PDB file of C-alpha atoms in Angstrom:
ATOM      1  CA  UNK A 796     206.500 -36.300 124.444  1.00  0.00           C
ATOM      2  CA  UNK A 797     208.919 -34.012 122.805  1.00  0.00           C
ATOM      3  CA  UNK A 798     211.769 -35.767 124.471  1.00  0.00           C
ATOM      4  CA  UNK A 799     210.599 -39.237 122.805  1.00  0.00           C
ATOM      5  CA  UNK A 800     211.098 -38.585 119.207  1.00  0.00           C
ATOM      6  CA  UNK A 801     210.343 -42.446 118.502  1.00  0.00           C
ATOM      7  CA  UNK A 802     206.943 -42.024 120.103  1.00  0.00           C
ATOM      8  CA  UNK A 803     204.115 -42.903 117.264  1.00  0.00           C
ATOM      9  CA  UNK A 804     202.594 -39.494 116.407  1.00  0.00           C
ATOM     10  CA  UNK A 805     200.527 -38.171 113.877  1.00  0.00           C
ATOM     11  CA  UNK A 806     200.871 -34.493 114.770  1.00  0.00           C
ATOM     12  CA  UNK A 807     204.291 -32.220 114.986  1.00  0.00           C
ATOM     13  CA  UNK A 808     205.581 -33.005 118.285  1.00  0.00           C
ATOM     14  CA  UNK A 809     207.683 -29.801 118.337  1.00  0.00           C
ATOM     15  CA  UNK A 810     204.396 -28.023 118.118  1.00  0.00           C
ATOM     16  CA  UNK A 811     203.210 -29.711 121.577  1.00  0.00           C
ATOM     17  CA  UNK A 812     203.690 -27.376 124.440  1.00  0.00           C
ATOM     18  CA  UNK A 813     202.994 -27.563 128.095  1.00  0.00           C
ATOM     19  CA  UNK A 814     199.896 -25.557 129.081  1.00  0.00           C
ATOM     20  CA  UNK A 815     201.092 -24.872 132.423  1.00  0.00           C
ATOM     21  CA  UNK A 816     199.533 -27.024 135.290  1.00  0.00           C
ATOM     22  CA  UNK A 817     200.947 -30.542 134.161  1.00  0.00           C
ATOM     23  CA  UNK A 818     198.889 -33.667 134.056  1.00  0.00           C
ATOM     24  CA  UNK A 819     195.663 -33.299 135.806  1.00  0.00           C
ATOM     25  CA  UNK A 820     196.681 -29.918 137.030  1.00  0.00           C
ATOM     26  CA  UNK A 821     193.194 -29.008 135.440  1.00  0.00           C
ATOM     27  CA  UNK A 822     191.094 -31.919 137.246  1.00  0.00           C
ATOM     28  CA  UNK A 823     188.617 -33.591 135.119  1.00  0.00           C
ATOM     29  CA  UNK A 824     185.282 -34.321 136.624  1.00  0.00           C
ATOM     30  CA  UNK A 825     184.789 -37.838 137.054  1.00  0.00           C
ATOM     31  CA  UNK A 826     181.648 -38.289 139.597  1.00  0.00           C
ATOM     32  CA  UNK A 827     179.504 -35.278 138.339  1.00  0.00           C
ATOM     33  CA  UNK A 828     176.570 -33.844 140.413  1.00  0.00           C
ATOM     34  CA  UNK A 829     173.647 -32.109 138.979  1.00  0.00           C
ATOM     35  CA  UNK A 830     171.132 -29.764 140.247  1.00  0.00           C
ATOM     36  CA  UNK A 831     167.596 -28.182 139.142  1.00  0.00           C
ATOM     37  CA  UNK A 832     167.022 -25.240 137.125  1.00  0.00           C
ATOM     38  CA  UNK A 833     165.847 -23.275 139.798  1.00  0.00           C
ATOM     39  CA  UNK A 834     169.161 -24.031 142.047  1.00  0.00           C
ATOM     40  CA  UNK A 835     171.288 -23.207 139.137  1.00  0.00           C
ATOM     41  CA  UNK A 836     169.678 -19.975 138.377  1.00  0.00           C
ATOM     42  CA  UNK A 837     170.905 -18.671 141.666  1.00  0.00           C
ATOM     43  CA  UNK A 838     174.224 -18.267 140.614  1.00  0.00           C
ATOM     44  CA  UNK A 839     174.126 -18.469 136.529  1.00  0.00           C
ATOM     45  CA  UNK A 840     173.635 -15.388 134.787  1.00  0.00           C
ATOM     46  CA  UNK A 841     171.231 -15.388 131.793  1.00  0.00           C
ATOM     47  CA  UNK A 842     173.847 -14.441 129.251  1.00  0.00           C
ATOM     48  CA  UNK A 843     176.355 -17.097 130.169  1.00  0.00           C
ATOM     49  CA  UNK A 844     176.740 -20.291 127.952  1.00  0.00           C
ATOM     50  CA  UNK A 845     177.194 -23.836 128.321  1.00  0.00           C
ATOM     51  CA  UNK A 846     176.414 -27.141 126.337  1.00  0.00           C
ATOM     52  CA  UNK A 847     173.019 -28.996 125.961  1.00  0.00           C
ATOM     53  CA  UNK A 848     173.154 -32.642 125.467  1.00  0.00           C
ATOM     54  CA  UNK A 849     170.077 -34.777 125.075  1.00  0.00           C
ATOM     55  CA  UNK A 850     169.305 -38.699 124.835  1.00  0.00           C
ATOM     56  CA  UNK A 851     165.977 -40.326 125.114  1.00  0.00           C
ATOM     57  CA  UNK A 852     163.888 -38.765 128.054  1.00  0.00           C
ATOM     58  CA  UNK A 853     167.192 -37.282 129.672  1.00  0.00           C
ATOM     59  CA  UNK A 854     168.709 -33.527 128.951  1.00  0.00           C
ATOM     60  CA  UNK A 855     171.807 -32.254 130.697  1.00  0.00           C
ATOM     61  CA  UNK A 856     173.390 -28.643 130.673  1.00  0.00           C
ATOM     62  CA  UNK A 857     177.061 -28.247 131.220  1.00  0.00           C
ATOM     63  CA  UNK A 858     177.967 -24.731 131.916  1.00  0.00           C
ATOM     64  CA  UNK A 859     180.932 -23.263 130.492  1.00  0.00           C
ATOM     65  CA  UNK A 860     181.711 -21.344 134.208  1.00  0.00           C
ATOM     66  CA  UNK A 861     182.381 -24.839 135.321  1.00  0.00           C
ATOM     67  CA  UNK A 862     183.793 -26.398 132.161  1.00  0.00           C
ATOM     68  CA  UNK A 863     186.552 -23.724 131.928  1.00  0.00           C
ATOM     69  CA  UNK A 864     188.044 -24.812 135.087  1.00  0.00           C
ATOM     70  CA  UNK A 865     187.787 -28.612 134.290  1.00  0.00           C
ATOM     71  CA  UNK A 866     187.664 -29.143 130.583  1.00  0.00           C
ATOM     72  CA  UNK A 867     186.644 -32.569 131.013  1.00  0.00           C
ATOM     73  CA  UNK A 868     183.494 -34.410 132.374  1.00  0.00           C
ATOM     74  CA  UNK A 869     183.094 -37.851 132.345  1.00  0.00           C
ATOM     75  CA  UNK A 870     179.539 -38.593 132.558  1.00  0.00           C
ATOM     76  CA  UNK A 871     176.704 -40.673 131.241  1.00  0.00           C
ATOM     77  CA  UNK A 872     173.323 -40.223 129.897  1.00  0.00           C
ATOM     78  CA  UNK A 873     170.457 -42.611 129.451  1.00  0.00           C
ATOM     79  CA  UNK A 874     173.334 -45.471 130.428  1.00  0.00           C
ATOM     80  CA  UNK A 875     175.541 -44.162 127.428  1.00  0.00           C
ATOM     81  CA  UNK A 876     179.086 -43.194 128.674  1.00  0.00           C
ATOM     82  CA  UNK A 877     179.937 -39.647 127.285  1.00  0.00           C
ATOM     83  CA  UNK A 878     182.876 -37.366 127.708  1.00  0.00           C
ATOM     84  CA  UNK A 879     181.718 -33.412 127.609  1.00  0.00           C
ATOM     85  CA  UNK A 880     184.809 -31.408 126.502  1.00  0.00           C
ATOM     86  CA  UNK A 881     185.643 -27.590 126.411  1.00  0.00           C
ATOM     87  CA  UNK A 882     188.690 -26.238 125.341  1.00  0.00           C
ATOM     88  CA  UNK A 883     188.781 -22.520 126.601  1.00  0.00           C
ATOM     89  CA  UNK A 884     191.608 -21.242 124.372  1.00  0.00           C
ATOM     90  CA  UNK A 885     189.414 -22.476 121.337  1.00  0.00           C
ATOM     91  CA  UNK A 886     186.259 -22.005 122.515  1.00  0.00           C
ATOM     92  CA  UNK A 887     185.286 -25.801 121.361  1.00  0.00           C
ATOM     93  CA  UNK A 888     182.963 -27.728 123.138  1.00  0.00           C
ATOM     94  CA  UNK A 889     182.562 -31.214 121.836  1.00  0.00           C
ATOM     95  CA  UNK A 890     180.710 -34.567 123.228  1.00  0.00           C
ATOM     96  CA  UNK A 891     182.060 -37.857 122.488  1.00  0.00           C
ATOM     97  CA  UNK A 892     181.110 -41.275 123.359  1.00  0.00           C
ATOM     98  CA  UNK A 893     183.511 -42.695 125.564  1.00  0.00           C
ATOM     99  CA  UNK A 894     183.209 -46.147 124.199  1.00  0.00           C
ATOM    100  CA  UNK A 895     186.093 -47.222 122.062  1.00  0.00           C
ATOM    101  CA  UNK A 896     186.646 -50.553 120.816  1.00  0.00           C
ATOM    102  CA  UNK A 897     184.112 -51.945 123.150  1.00  0.00           C
ATOM    103  CA  UNK A 898     185.746 -50.536 126.340  1.00  0.00           C
ATOM    104  CA  UNK A 899     184.448 -47.648 128.249  1.00  0.00           C
ATOM    105  CA  UNK A 900     187.370 -45.115 128.840  1.00  0.00           C
ATOM    106  CA  UNK A 901     187.881 -42.402 131.134  1.00  0.00           C
ATOM    107  CA  UNK A 902     189.807 -39.261 129.965  1.00  0.00           C
ATOM    108  CA  UNK A 903     191.942 -36.546 131.895  1.00  0.00           C
ATOM    109  CA  UNK A 904     193.655 -33.223 130.873  1.00  0.00           C
ATOM    110  CA  UNK A 905     197.352 -33.980 130.128  1.00  0.00           C
ATOM    111  CA  UNK A 906     198.111 -30.402 130.486  1.00  0.00           C
ATOM    112  CA  UNK A 907     199.699 -30.408 127.034  1.00  0.00           C
ATOM    113  CA  UNK A 908     198.100 -28.261 124.043  1.00  0.00           C
ATOM    114  CA  UNK A 909     198.777 -28.600 120.246  1.00  0.00           C
ATOM    115  CA  UNK A 910     198.307 -25.325 118.480  1.00  0.00           C
ATOM    116  CA  UNK A 911     196.562 -23.964 121.711  1.00  0.00           C
ATOM    117  CA  UNK A 912     194.020 -26.960 121.618  1.00  0.00           C
ATOM    118  CA  UNK A 913     193.128 -29.494 124.580  1.00  0.00           C
ATOM    119  CA  UNK A 914     195.186 -32.485 124.423  1.00  0.00           C
ATOM    120  CA  UNK A 915     193.522 -35.420 126.660  1.00  0.00           C
ATOM    121  CA  UNK A 916     194.723 -38.530 127.928  1.00  0.00           C
ATOM    122  CA  UNK A 917     193.192 -41.968 128.670  1.00  0.00           C
ATOM    123  CA  UNK A 918     193.312 -43.097 132.233  1.00  0.00           C
ATOM    124  CA  UNK A 919     192.545 -46.575 131.254  1.00  0.00           C
ATOM    125  CA  UNK A 920     191.687 -48.827 128.496  1.00  0.00           C
ATOM    126  CA  UNK A 921     195.693 -49.486 127.257  1.00  0.00           C
ATOM    127  CA  UNK A 922     198.751 -47.342 127.217  1.00  0.00           C
ATOM    128  CA  UNK A 923     198.347 -43.965 127.759  1.00  0.00           C
ATOM    129  CA  UNK A 924     198.300 -41.671 124.836  1.00  0.00           C
ATOM    130  CA  UNK A 925     197.393 -38.191 123.856  1.00  0.00           C
ATOM    131  CA  UNK A 926     194.080 -37.455 122.331  1.00  0.00           C
ATOM    132  CA  UNK A 927     193.259 -34.314 120.393  1.00  0.00           C
ATOM    133  CA  UNK A 928     190.027 -32.747 121.279  1.00  0.00           C
ATOM    134  CA  UNK A 929     189.470 -31.104 117.802  1.00  0.00           C
ATOM    135  CA  UNK A 930     190.794 -34.128 115.983  1.00  0.00           C
ATOM    136  CA  UNK A 931     188.557 -36.394 117.782  1.00  0.00           C
ATOM    137  CA  UNK A 932     191.284 -39.251 118.015  1.00  0.00           C
ATOM    138  CA  UNK A 933     194.350 -40.254 119.619  1.00  0.00           C
ATOM    139  CA  UNK A 934     197.272 -38.549 118.116  1.00  0.00           C
ATOM    140  CA  UNK A 935     200.446 -39.578 120.010  1.00  0.00           C
ATOM    141  CA  UNK A 936     201.025 -42.912 121.532  1.00  0.00           C
ATOM    142  CA  UNK A 937     200.362 -46.464 121.162  1.00  0.00           C
ATOM    143  CA  UNK A 938     196.524 -45.948 120.726  1.00  0.00           C
ATOM    144  CA  UNK A 939     197.414 -43.559 117.651  1.00  0.00           C
ATOM    145  CA  UNK A 940     194.446 -43.560 115.231  1.00  0.00           C
ATOM    146  CA  UNK A 941     191.762 -44.598 117.693  1.00  0.00           C
ATOM    147  CA  UNK A 942     188.602 -42.344 117.038  1.00  0.00           C
ATOM    148  CA  UNK A 943     186.096 -41.128 119.214  1.00  0.00           C
ATOM    149  CA  UNK A 944     182.381 -40.880 118.108  1.00  0.00           C
ATOM    150  CA  UNK A 945     181.007 -37.215 118.152  1.00  0.00           C
ATOM    151  CA  UNK A 946     177.564 -36.741 119.763  1.00  0.00           C
ATOM    152  CA  UNK A 947     175.202 -34.076 119.246  1.00  0.00           C
ATOM    153  CA  UNK A 948     175.178 -30.937 121.253  1.00  0.00           C
ATOM    154  CA  UNK A 949     174.335 -27.389 121.345  1.00  0.00           C
ATOM    155  CA  UNK A 950     175.918 -24.160 122.915  1.00  0.00           C
ATOM    156  CA  UNK A 951     173.025 -22.430 124.487  1.00  0.00           C
ATOM    157  CA  UNK A 952     172.679 -19.537 126.646  1.00  0.00           C
ATOM    158  CA  UNK A 953     171.379 -19.884 130.249  1.00  0.00           C
ATOM    159  CA  UNK A 954     168.524 -17.531 129.665  1.00  0.00           C
ATOM    160  CA  UNK A 955     167.114 -19.591 126.926  1.00  0.00           C
ATOM    161  CA  UNK A 956     167.481 -22.856 128.925  1.00  0.00           C
ATOM    162  CA  UNK A 957     165.457 -21.282 131.738  1.00  0.00           C
ATOM    163  CA  UNK A 958     162.768 -20.102 129.524  1.00  0.00           C
ATOM    164  CA  UNK A 959     162.693 -23.557 127.768  1.00  0.00           C
ATOM    165  CA  UNK A 960     162.797 -25.765 130.665  1.00  0.00           C
ATOM    166  CA  UNK A 961     161.771 -23.697 134.018  1.00  0.00           C
ATOM    167  CA  UNK A 962     158.340 -24.903 133.766  1.00  0.00           C
ATOM    168  CA  UNK A 963     158.935 -28.625 133.162  1.00  0.00           C
ATOM    169  CA  UNK A 964     162.159 -28.975 135.109  1.00  0.00           C
ATOM    170  CA  UNK A 965     163.054 -31.539 132.697  1.00  0.00           C
ATOM    171  CA  UNK A 966     166.873 -30.535 132.443  1.00  0.00           C
ATOM    172  CA  UNK A 967     169.769 -31.503 134.959  1.00  0.00           C
ATOM    173  CA  UNK A 968     172.447 -28.964 135.282  1.00  0.00           C
ATOM    174  CA  UNK A 969     175.938 -29.492 136.259  1.00  0.00           C
ATOM    175  CA  UNK A 970     176.554 -28.512 139.759  1.00  0.00           C
ATOM    176  CA  UNK A 971     179.270 -26.459 141.138  1.00  0.00           C
ATOM    177  CA  UNK A 972     179.788 -29.390 143.786  1.00  0.00           C
ATOM    178  CA  UNK A 973     182.845 -30.738 141.971  1.00  0.00           C
ATOM    179  CA  UNK A 974     184.860 -31.874 144.890  1.00  0.00           C
ATOM    180  CA  UNK A 975     187.127 -29.041 144.110  1.00  0.00           C
ATOM    181  CA  UNK A 976     187.511 -25.597 145.335  1.00  0.00           C
ATOM    182  CA  UNK A 977     187.353 -22.993 142.274  1.00  0.00           C
ATOM    183  CA  UNK A 978     185.967 -19.648 141.709  1.00  0.00           C
ATOM    184  CA  UNK A 979     183.211 -20.732 139.391  1.00  0.00           C
ATOM    185  CA  UNK A 980     181.904 -17.082 139.377  1.00  0.00           C
ATOM    186  CA  UNK A 981     185.300 -15.990 137.898  1.00  0.00           C
ATOM    187  CA  UNK A 982     186.726 -15.995 134.334  1.00  0.00           C
ATOM    188  CA  UNK A 983     190.208 -17.014 134.381  1.00  0.00           C
ATOM    189  CA  UNK A 984     191.251 -15.884 130.911  1.00  0.00           C
ATOM    190  CA  UNK A 985     190.120 -12.301 131.353  1.00  0.00           C
ATOM    191  CA  UNK A 986     190.019 -10.273 128.098  1.00  0.00           C
ATOM    192  CA  UNK A 987     191.036 -13.401 125.944  1.00  0.00           C
ATOM    193  CA  UNK A 988     187.783 -13.566 123.961  1.00  0.00           C
ATOM    194  CA  UNK A 989     187.694 -10.146 123.215  1.00  0.00           C
ATOM    195  CA  UNK A 990     191.466  -9.923 121.808  1.00  0.00           C
ATOM    196  CA  UNK A 991     192.156 -11.118 118.345  1.00  0.00           C
ATOM    197  CA  UNK A 992     195.331 -12.800 119.786  1.00  0.00           C
ATOM    198  CA  UNK A 993     195.823 -16.540 120.638  1.00  0.00           C
ATOM    199  CA  UNK A 994     197.289 -17.185 123.996  1.00  0.00           C
ATOM    200  CA  UNK A 995     200.242 -18.983 122.153  1.00  0.00           C
ATOM    201  CA  UNK A 996     201.705 -18.287 118.641  1.00  0.00           C
ATOM    202  CA  UNK A 997     199.973 -20.179 115.956  1.00  0.00           C
ATOM    203  CA  UNK A 998     202.299 -22.078 113.213  1.00  0.00           C
ATOM    204  CA  UNK A 999     199.364 -23.475 111.520  1.00  0.00           C
ATOM    205  CA  UNK A1000     196.984 -20.605 110.059  1.00  0.00           C
ATOM    206  CA  UNK A1001     194.505 -20.249 107.165  1.00  0.00           C
ATOM    207  CA  UNK A1002     194.285 -16.598 106.076  1.00  0.00           C
ATOM    208  CA  UNK A1003     190.668 -17.151 104.756  1.00  0.00           C
ATOM    209  CA  UNK A1004     189.354 -15.696 107.886  1.00  0.00           C
ATOM    210  CA  UNK A1005     190.531 -14.070 111.258  1.00  0.00           C
ATOM    211  CA  UNK A1006     191.914 -16.773 113.623  1.00  0.00           C
ATOM    212  CA  UNK A1007     189.231 -16.329 116.255  1.00  0.00           C
ATOM    213  CA  UNK A1008     185.956 -16.202 113.853  1.00  0.00           C
ATOM    214  CA  UNK A1009     183.470 -18.358 115.454  1.00  0.00           C
ATOM    215  CA  UNK A1010     181.876 -21.007 113.447  1.00  0.00           C
ATOM    216  CA  UNK A1011     179.698 -24.173 113.059  1.00  0.00           C
ATOM    217  CA  UNK A1012     181.703 -26.837 111.609  1.00  0.00           C
ATOM    218  CA  UNK A1013     180.649 -30.491 110.421  1.00  0.00           C
ATOM    219  CA  UNK A1014     182.204 -33.558 108.896  1.00  0.00           C
ATOM    220  CA  UNK A1015     179.966 -35.820 106.969  1.00  0.00           C
ATOM    221  CA  UNK A1016     181.536 -38.899 104.995  1.00  0.00           C
ATOM    222  CA  UNK A1017     185.075 -37.564 105.577  1.00  0.00           C
ATOM    223  CA  UNK A1018     184.201 -33.991 104.279  1.00  0.00           C
ATOM    224  CA  UNK A1019     184.709 -31.095 106.732  1.00  0.00           C
ATOM    225  CA  UNK A1020     182.974 -27.945 106.229  1.00  0.00           C
ATOM    226  CA  UNK A1021     182.862 -24.869 108.197  1.00  0.00           C
ATOM    227  CA  UNK A1022     179.701 -22.029 108.775  1.00  0.00           C
ATOM    228  CA  UNK A1023     180.825 -18.564 110.146  1.00  0.00           C
ATOM    229  CA  UNK A1024     178.484 -18.472 113.125  1.00  0.00           C
ATOM    230  CA  UNK A1025     177.335 -14.583 112.576  1.00  0.00           C
ATOM    231  CA  UNK A1026     177.050 -15.079 109.086  1.00  0.00           C
ATOM    232  CA  UNK A1027     175.113 -18.142 109.101  1.00  0.00           C
ATOM    233  CA  UNK A1028     173.012 -17.069 111.716  1.00  0.00           C
ATOM    234  CA  UNK A1029     172.131 -13.713 109.596  1.00  0.00           C
ATOM    235  CA  UNK A1030     170.716 -15.690 106.734  1.00  0.00           C
ATOM    236  CA  UNK A1031     169.415 -19.179 108.245  1.00  0.00           C
ATOM    237  CA  UNK A1032     167.453 -21.154 107.279  1.00  0.00           C
ATOM    238  CA  UNK A1033     169.286 -22.651 104.328  1.00  0.00           C
ATOM    239  CA  UNK A1034     170.227 -25.866 102.717  1.00  0.00           C
ATOM    240  CA  UNK A1035     173.559 -27.238 101.779  1.00  0.00           C
ATOM    241  CA  UNK A1036     175.206 -30.626 100.360  1.00  0.00           C
ATOM    242  CA  UNK A1037     178.072 -31.951 102.219  1.00  0.00           C
ATOM    243  CA  UNK A1038     179.790 -35.339 101.707  1.00  0.00           C
ATOM    244  CA  UNK A1039     176.942 -36.143  99.372  1.00  0.00           C
ATOM    245  CA  UNK A1040     174.287 -35.465 102.020  1.00  0.00           C
ATOM    246  CA  UNK A1041     171.689 -32.646 102.179  1.00  0.00           C
ATOM    247  CA  UNK A1042     171.713 -30.569 105.202  1.00  0.00           C
ATOM    248  CA  UNK A1043     169.724 -27.828 106.645  1.00  0.00           C
ATOM    249  CA  UNK A1044     171.308 -25.217 108.731  1.00  0.00           C
ATOM    250  CA  UNK A1045     168.704 -23.551 110.915  1.00  0.00           C
ATOM    251  CA  UNK A1046     168.162 -21.448 113.927  1.00  0.00           C
ATOM    252  CA  UNK A1047     166.285 -23.263 116.935  1.00  0.00           C
ATOM    253  CA  UNK A1048     163.440 -21.118 117.474  1.00  0.00           C
ATOM    254  CA  UNK A1049     163.477 -21.711 120.932  1.00  0.00           C
ATOM    255  CA  UNK A1050     167.070 -21.972 122.227  1.00  0.00           C
ATOM    256  CA  UNK A1051     168.395 -19.741 119.419  1.00  0.00           C
ATOM    257  CA  UNK A1052     171.459 -21.775 118.637  1.00  0.00           C
ATOM    258  CA  UNK A1053     172.620 -22.611 115.074  1.00  0.00           C
ATOM    259  CA  UNK A1054     171.943 -26.065 114.128  1.00  0.00           C
ATOM    260  CA  UNK A1055     172.794 -28.690 111.436  1.00  0.00           C
ATOM    261  CA  UNK A1056     169.700 -31.046 110.813  1.00  0.00           C
ATOM    262  CA  UNK A1057     170.098 -34.197 108.284  1.00  0.00           C
ATOM    263  CA  UNK A1058     167.421 -33.042 105.795  1.00  0.00           C
ATOM    264  CA  UNK A1059     166.371 -36.820 104.868  1.00  0.00           C
ATOM    265  CA  UNK A1060     165.948 -38.146 108.748  1.00  0.00           C
ATOM    266  CA  UNK A1061     165.353 -34.885 110.026  1.00  0.00           C
ATOM    267  CA  UNK A1062     167.885 -35.821 112.968  1.00  0.00           C
ATOM    268  CA  UNK A1063     170.215 -33.539 114.596  1.00  0.00           C
ATOM    269  CA  UNK A1064     173.912 -33.797 113.306  1.00  0.00           C
ATOM    270  CA  UNK A1065     176.986 -33.640 115.575  1.00  0.00           C
ATOM    271  CA  UNK A1066     178.183 -30.319 114.699  1.00  0.00           C
ATOM    272  CA  UNK A1067     181.037 -28.328 116.502  1.00  0.00           C
ATOM    273  CA  UNK A1068     181.196 -24.730 117.487  1.00  0.00           C
ATOM    274  CA  UNK A1069     185.058 -23.436 117.539  1.00  0.00           C
ATOM    275  CA  UNK A1070     187.454 -20.799 116.494  1.00  0.00           C
ATOM    276  CA  UNK A1071     188.624 -20.837 113.179  1.00  0.00           C
ATOM    277  CA  UNK A1072     192.024 -21.516 113.774  1.00  0.00           C
ATOM    278  CA  UNK A1073     191.566 -24.687 115.877  1.00  0.00           C
ATOM    279  CA  UNK A1074     189.351 -26.157 113.085  1.00  0.00           C
ATOM    280  CA  UNK A1075     191.720 -25.948 110.356  1.00  0.00           C
ATOM    281  CA  UNK A1076     194.683 -27.504 112.340  1.00  0.00           C
ATOM    282  CA  UNK A1077     192.483 -30.640 112.517  1.00  0.00           C
ATOM    283  CA  UNK A1078     190.879 -29.993 109.192  1.00  0.00           C
ATOM    284  CA  UNK A1079     193.212 -27.861 106.668  1.00  0.00           C
ATOM    285  CA  UNK A1080     191.242 -28.949 103.766  1.00  0.00           C
ATOM    286  CA  UNK A1081     187.975 -27.690 105.080  1.00  0.00           C
ATOM    287  CA  UNK A1082     185.487 -26.283 102.469  1.00  0.00           C
ATOM    288  CA  UNK A1083     184.387 -22.762 104.025  1.00  0.00           C
ATOM    289  CA  UNK A1084     180.665 -21.764 103.372  1.00  0.00           C
ATOM    290  CA  UNK A1085     180.049 -18.150 102.635  1.00  0.00           C
ATOM    291  CA  UNK A1086     176.214 -16.507 102.488  1.00  0.00           C
ATOM    292  CA  UNK A1087     176.713 -16.043  98.738  1.00  0.00           C
ATOM    293  CA  UNK A1088     176.950 -19.662  98.405  1.00  0.00           C
ATOM    294  CA  UNK A1089     173.617 -20.560 100.139  1.00  0.00           C
ATOM    295  CA  UNK A1090     171.033 -22.618  98.086  1.00  0.00           C
TER     296      UNK A1090
END
């Protein structure tokens, strides 16, 4: 894309870098298979983490041990087309609807990064464009500005999933039978998560927090706010006002995840867990919650 200076873009093209394997070098999972809790327990460690997605009577769990090798799962739940995404470099897991302007899109991994964050591409639905995971929209190409709807999900440890769902069996777990040969027991990023450094140098930074501080982040009525995860977990539950809406930040009693709830409707809000550096790239004007601010 940097070779096409006239391509429509809302991000700095000179900050796009090749992530290494090229387009589809990290293959998306387009025909996901699922297994039971008992089957997954044979290989998933209790302290491993994944994304839990629920809709109607259906619940699905997507282990990071699989997502780290694929980054995108094109799936559906209760008939709704969804895209489960995970950027290992940003520790950002986001679930989107795949319906854009009435069409169902399928997405792949472009092999490109913007400030270490996953850039996706649309495999159908018009001219190929680059979509930023953390921005949640097309940022380069003819579809620039087209937005993806963010859906609720939780980051949950496998041990908590087992305790909650082993009796009922009412959860489907993404299977290692992906159609690709990968070592799903291996962590390909080594000590990246224990190091304060990012894989590639950052041009956009916010000194209010260390780059790799983990947080829960929200956008409500165009207003963005980030809640440092450890700090918020230590004092939850508490209430806050964001975008004119009263919300509750709580720790789920069964799954032990930090969650955001609409105080009026009692519905789970589509919050995002992420490293700080990735969130501020997309939302440089984000508010930052601190424990002393709580109501």
